[in-house]
Coordinates of C-alpha atoms in Angstrom, one line a residue:
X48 CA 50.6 -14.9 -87.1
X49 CA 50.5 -16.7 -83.8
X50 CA 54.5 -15.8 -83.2
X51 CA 54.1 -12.2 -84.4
X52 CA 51.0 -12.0 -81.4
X53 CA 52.7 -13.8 -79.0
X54 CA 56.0 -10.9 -79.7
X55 CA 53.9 -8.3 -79.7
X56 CA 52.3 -9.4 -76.1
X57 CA 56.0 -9.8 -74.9
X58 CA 57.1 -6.7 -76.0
X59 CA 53.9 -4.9 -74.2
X60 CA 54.6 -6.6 -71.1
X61 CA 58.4 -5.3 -71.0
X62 CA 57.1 -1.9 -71.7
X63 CA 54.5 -1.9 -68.6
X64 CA 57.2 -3.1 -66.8
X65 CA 59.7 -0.7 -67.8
X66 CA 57.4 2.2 -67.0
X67 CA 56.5 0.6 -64.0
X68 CA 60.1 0.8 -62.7
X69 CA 60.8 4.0 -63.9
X70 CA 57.7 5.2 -61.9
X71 CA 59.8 3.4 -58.7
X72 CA 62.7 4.7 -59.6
X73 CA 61.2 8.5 -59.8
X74 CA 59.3 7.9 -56.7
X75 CA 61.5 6.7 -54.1
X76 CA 64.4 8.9 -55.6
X77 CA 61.6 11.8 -54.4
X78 CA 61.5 10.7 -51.2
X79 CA 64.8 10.0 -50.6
X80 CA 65.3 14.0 -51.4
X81 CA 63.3 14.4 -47.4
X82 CA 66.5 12.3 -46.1
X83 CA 68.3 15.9 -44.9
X84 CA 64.8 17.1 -43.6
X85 CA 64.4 14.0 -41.8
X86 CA 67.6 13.6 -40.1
X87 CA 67.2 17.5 -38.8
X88 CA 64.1 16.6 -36.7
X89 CA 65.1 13.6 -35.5
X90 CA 68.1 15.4 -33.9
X91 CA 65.7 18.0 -32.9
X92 CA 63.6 15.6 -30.7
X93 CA 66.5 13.5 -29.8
X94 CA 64.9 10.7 -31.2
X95 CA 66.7 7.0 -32.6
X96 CA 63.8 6.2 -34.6
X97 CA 65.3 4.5 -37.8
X98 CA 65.2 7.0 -40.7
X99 CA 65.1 4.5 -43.3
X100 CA 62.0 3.3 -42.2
X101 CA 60.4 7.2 -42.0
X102 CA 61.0 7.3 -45.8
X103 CA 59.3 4.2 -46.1
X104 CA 56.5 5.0 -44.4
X105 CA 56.4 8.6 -46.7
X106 CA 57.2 6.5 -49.5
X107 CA 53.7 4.3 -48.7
X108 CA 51.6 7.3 -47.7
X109 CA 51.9 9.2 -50.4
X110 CA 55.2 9.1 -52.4
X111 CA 56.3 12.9 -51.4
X112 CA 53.5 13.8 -53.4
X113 CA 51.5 15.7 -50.8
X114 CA 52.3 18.1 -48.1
X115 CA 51.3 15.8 -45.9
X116 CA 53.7 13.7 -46.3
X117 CA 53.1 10.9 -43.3
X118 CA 49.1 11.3 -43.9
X119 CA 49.7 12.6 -40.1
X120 CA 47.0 15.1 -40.3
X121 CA 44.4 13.2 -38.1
X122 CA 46.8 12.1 -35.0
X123 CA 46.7 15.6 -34.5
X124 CA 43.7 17.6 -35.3
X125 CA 41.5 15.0 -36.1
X126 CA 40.8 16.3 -39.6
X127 CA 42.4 15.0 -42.9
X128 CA 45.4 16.8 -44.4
X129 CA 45.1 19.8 -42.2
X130 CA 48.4 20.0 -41.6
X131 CA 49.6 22.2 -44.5
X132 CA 53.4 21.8 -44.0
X133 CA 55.7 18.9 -45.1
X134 CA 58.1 19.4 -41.7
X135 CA 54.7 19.5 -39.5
X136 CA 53.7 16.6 -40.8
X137 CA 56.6 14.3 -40.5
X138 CA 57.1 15.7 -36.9
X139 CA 53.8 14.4 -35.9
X140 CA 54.4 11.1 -38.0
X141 CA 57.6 10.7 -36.1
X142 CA 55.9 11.5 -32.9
X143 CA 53.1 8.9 -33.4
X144 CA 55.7 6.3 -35.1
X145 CA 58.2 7.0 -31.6
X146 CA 55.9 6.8 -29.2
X147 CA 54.6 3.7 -31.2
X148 CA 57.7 2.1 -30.8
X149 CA 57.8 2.4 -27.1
X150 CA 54.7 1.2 -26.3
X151 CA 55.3 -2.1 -28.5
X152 CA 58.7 -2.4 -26.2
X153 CA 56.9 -2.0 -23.6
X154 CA 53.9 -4.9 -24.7
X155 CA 56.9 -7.0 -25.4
X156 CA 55.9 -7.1 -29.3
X157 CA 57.7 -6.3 -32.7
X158 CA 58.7 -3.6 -34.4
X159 CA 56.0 -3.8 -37.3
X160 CA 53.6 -4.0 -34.5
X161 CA 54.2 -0.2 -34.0
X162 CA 54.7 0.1 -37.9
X163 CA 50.9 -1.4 -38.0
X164 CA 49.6 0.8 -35.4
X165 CA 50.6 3.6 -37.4
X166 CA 47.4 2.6 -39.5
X167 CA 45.1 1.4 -36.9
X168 CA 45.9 3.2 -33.6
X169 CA 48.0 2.1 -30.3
X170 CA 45.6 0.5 -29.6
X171 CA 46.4 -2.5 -31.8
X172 CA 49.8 -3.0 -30.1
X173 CA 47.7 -4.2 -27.0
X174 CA 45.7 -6.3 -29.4
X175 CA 48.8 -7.9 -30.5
X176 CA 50.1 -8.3 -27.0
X177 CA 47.4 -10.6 -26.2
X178 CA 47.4 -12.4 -29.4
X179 CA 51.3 -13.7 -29.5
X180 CA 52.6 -10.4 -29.5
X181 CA 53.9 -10.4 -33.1
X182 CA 52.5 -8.5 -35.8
X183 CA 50.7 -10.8 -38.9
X184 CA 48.3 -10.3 -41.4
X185 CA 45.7 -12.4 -39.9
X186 CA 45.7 -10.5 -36.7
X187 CA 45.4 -7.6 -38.7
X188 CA 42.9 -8.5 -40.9
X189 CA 40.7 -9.9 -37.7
X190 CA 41.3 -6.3 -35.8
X191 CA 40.3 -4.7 -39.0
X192 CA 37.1 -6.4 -39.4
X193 CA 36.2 -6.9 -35.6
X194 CA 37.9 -3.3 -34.0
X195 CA 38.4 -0.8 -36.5
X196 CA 35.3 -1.4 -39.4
X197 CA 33.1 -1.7 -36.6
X198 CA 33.7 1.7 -35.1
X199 CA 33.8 3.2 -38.2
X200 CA 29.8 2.4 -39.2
X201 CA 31.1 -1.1 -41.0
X202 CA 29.2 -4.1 -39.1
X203 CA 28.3 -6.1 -41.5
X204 CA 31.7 -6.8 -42.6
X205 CA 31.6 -5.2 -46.0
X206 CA 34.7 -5.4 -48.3
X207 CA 36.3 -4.0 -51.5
X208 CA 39.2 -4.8 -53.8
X209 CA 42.3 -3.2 -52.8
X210 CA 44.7 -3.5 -56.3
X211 CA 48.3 -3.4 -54.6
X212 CA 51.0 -5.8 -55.4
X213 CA 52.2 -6.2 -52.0
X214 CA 47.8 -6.5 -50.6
X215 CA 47.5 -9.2 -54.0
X216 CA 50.6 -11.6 -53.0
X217 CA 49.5 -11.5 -49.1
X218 CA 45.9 -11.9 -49.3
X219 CA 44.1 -11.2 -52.5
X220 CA 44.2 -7.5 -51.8
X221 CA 40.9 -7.5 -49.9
X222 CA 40.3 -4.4 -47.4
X223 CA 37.4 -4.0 -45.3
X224 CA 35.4 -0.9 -45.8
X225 CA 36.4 1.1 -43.2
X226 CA 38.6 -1.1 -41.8
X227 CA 42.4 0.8 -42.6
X228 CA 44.6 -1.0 -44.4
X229 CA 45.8 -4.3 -43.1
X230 CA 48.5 -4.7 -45.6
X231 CA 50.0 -1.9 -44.2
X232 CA 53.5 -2.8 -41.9
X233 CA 54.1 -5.7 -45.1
X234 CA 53.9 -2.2 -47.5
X235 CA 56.0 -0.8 -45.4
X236 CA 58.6 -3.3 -44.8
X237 CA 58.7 -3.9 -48.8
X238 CA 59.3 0.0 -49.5
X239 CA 62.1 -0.7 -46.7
X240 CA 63.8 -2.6 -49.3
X241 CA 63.0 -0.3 -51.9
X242 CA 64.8 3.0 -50.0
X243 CA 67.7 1.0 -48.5
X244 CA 68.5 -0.8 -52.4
X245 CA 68.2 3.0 -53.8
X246 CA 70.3 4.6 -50.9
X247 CA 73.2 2.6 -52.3
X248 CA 73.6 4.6 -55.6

């Protein structure tokens, strides 16, 4: 009884995983279908921003799943998914990402700095600047509770589960109401993985 349990459990398992990858699989091979788009507007506005990571960054956002495909909406109206076309919306992202980018040269801090900022606001970069000038999830996690919660009506500190398997391994998957998401550049660079390993077939 105990081995037929203990097969049945395994067998379950592989099956969750299984669908799990097939769910990766379908996803980021979705995203990678914005590659052409992509590559057209980065030519447009001259622009060396790594394309790879773009489709990362779509691929965390919202998995080509929405119109607004870089969740860009608000760096540009102010208002949630007003942008109602997927080539606006990755034009802004790429805007925001770019100019992102430059200012993190320019603070003399790292790449996922900007990638970060993307989530919080340029502001952060600064933030990082003064605090060793490299991106971690303990500066993020103290901007998000101290900077961005704050403004957002969170002062007491208030926090909720966040169930992500990138959030879990780095920190319990614990968000601060409010506070964006501080898992965000680690998402990012994992997805990185994800469209450069897929790219290849």
């Amino acid at each position: 009884m105990f081995k037929f349990i203990k097969r049945a459990i395994i067998i379950i398992v592989i099956l969750i995983l299984s669908f799990q990858l097939f769910k990766i699989h379908r996803d980021v091979s979705h995203v990678l279908s914005y590659r052409p788009m992509i590559e057209e507007i980065l030519a447009e506005h001259d622009s060396t921003t790594n394309e790879d990571l773009i489709l990362a960054m779509i691929y965390t956002e919202t998995k080509g799943q929405e119109v607004d495909l870089m969740q860009s909406s608000e760096s540009s109206t102010g208002v949630a998914n007003s942008i109602t076309d997927s080539r606006e919306s990755v034009k802004q992202g790429v805007t925001v990402l770019s100019a992102n980018l430059e200012k993190a040269y320019d603070y003399d801090t790292d790449a996922w700095t900007a990638v970060q900022a993307y989530n919080f606001g340029n502001s952060y970069i600064h933030y990082v600047a003064k605090h060793g000038g490299e991106n971690s999830i303990d500066l993020a996690k103290n901007y998000s509770k101290t900077v961005v919660a704050p403004s957002l009506g969170n002062k007491s500190g208030e926090t909720y589960r966040y169930y992500n398997p990138v959030a879990l391994f780095y920190g319990g998957g614990k968000l601060y109401k409010d506070g964006g998401n501080i898992y965000y550049a680690k998402q990012v660079q994992f997805n990185l993985f994800l469209i450069k390993l897929m790219s290849q077939f």
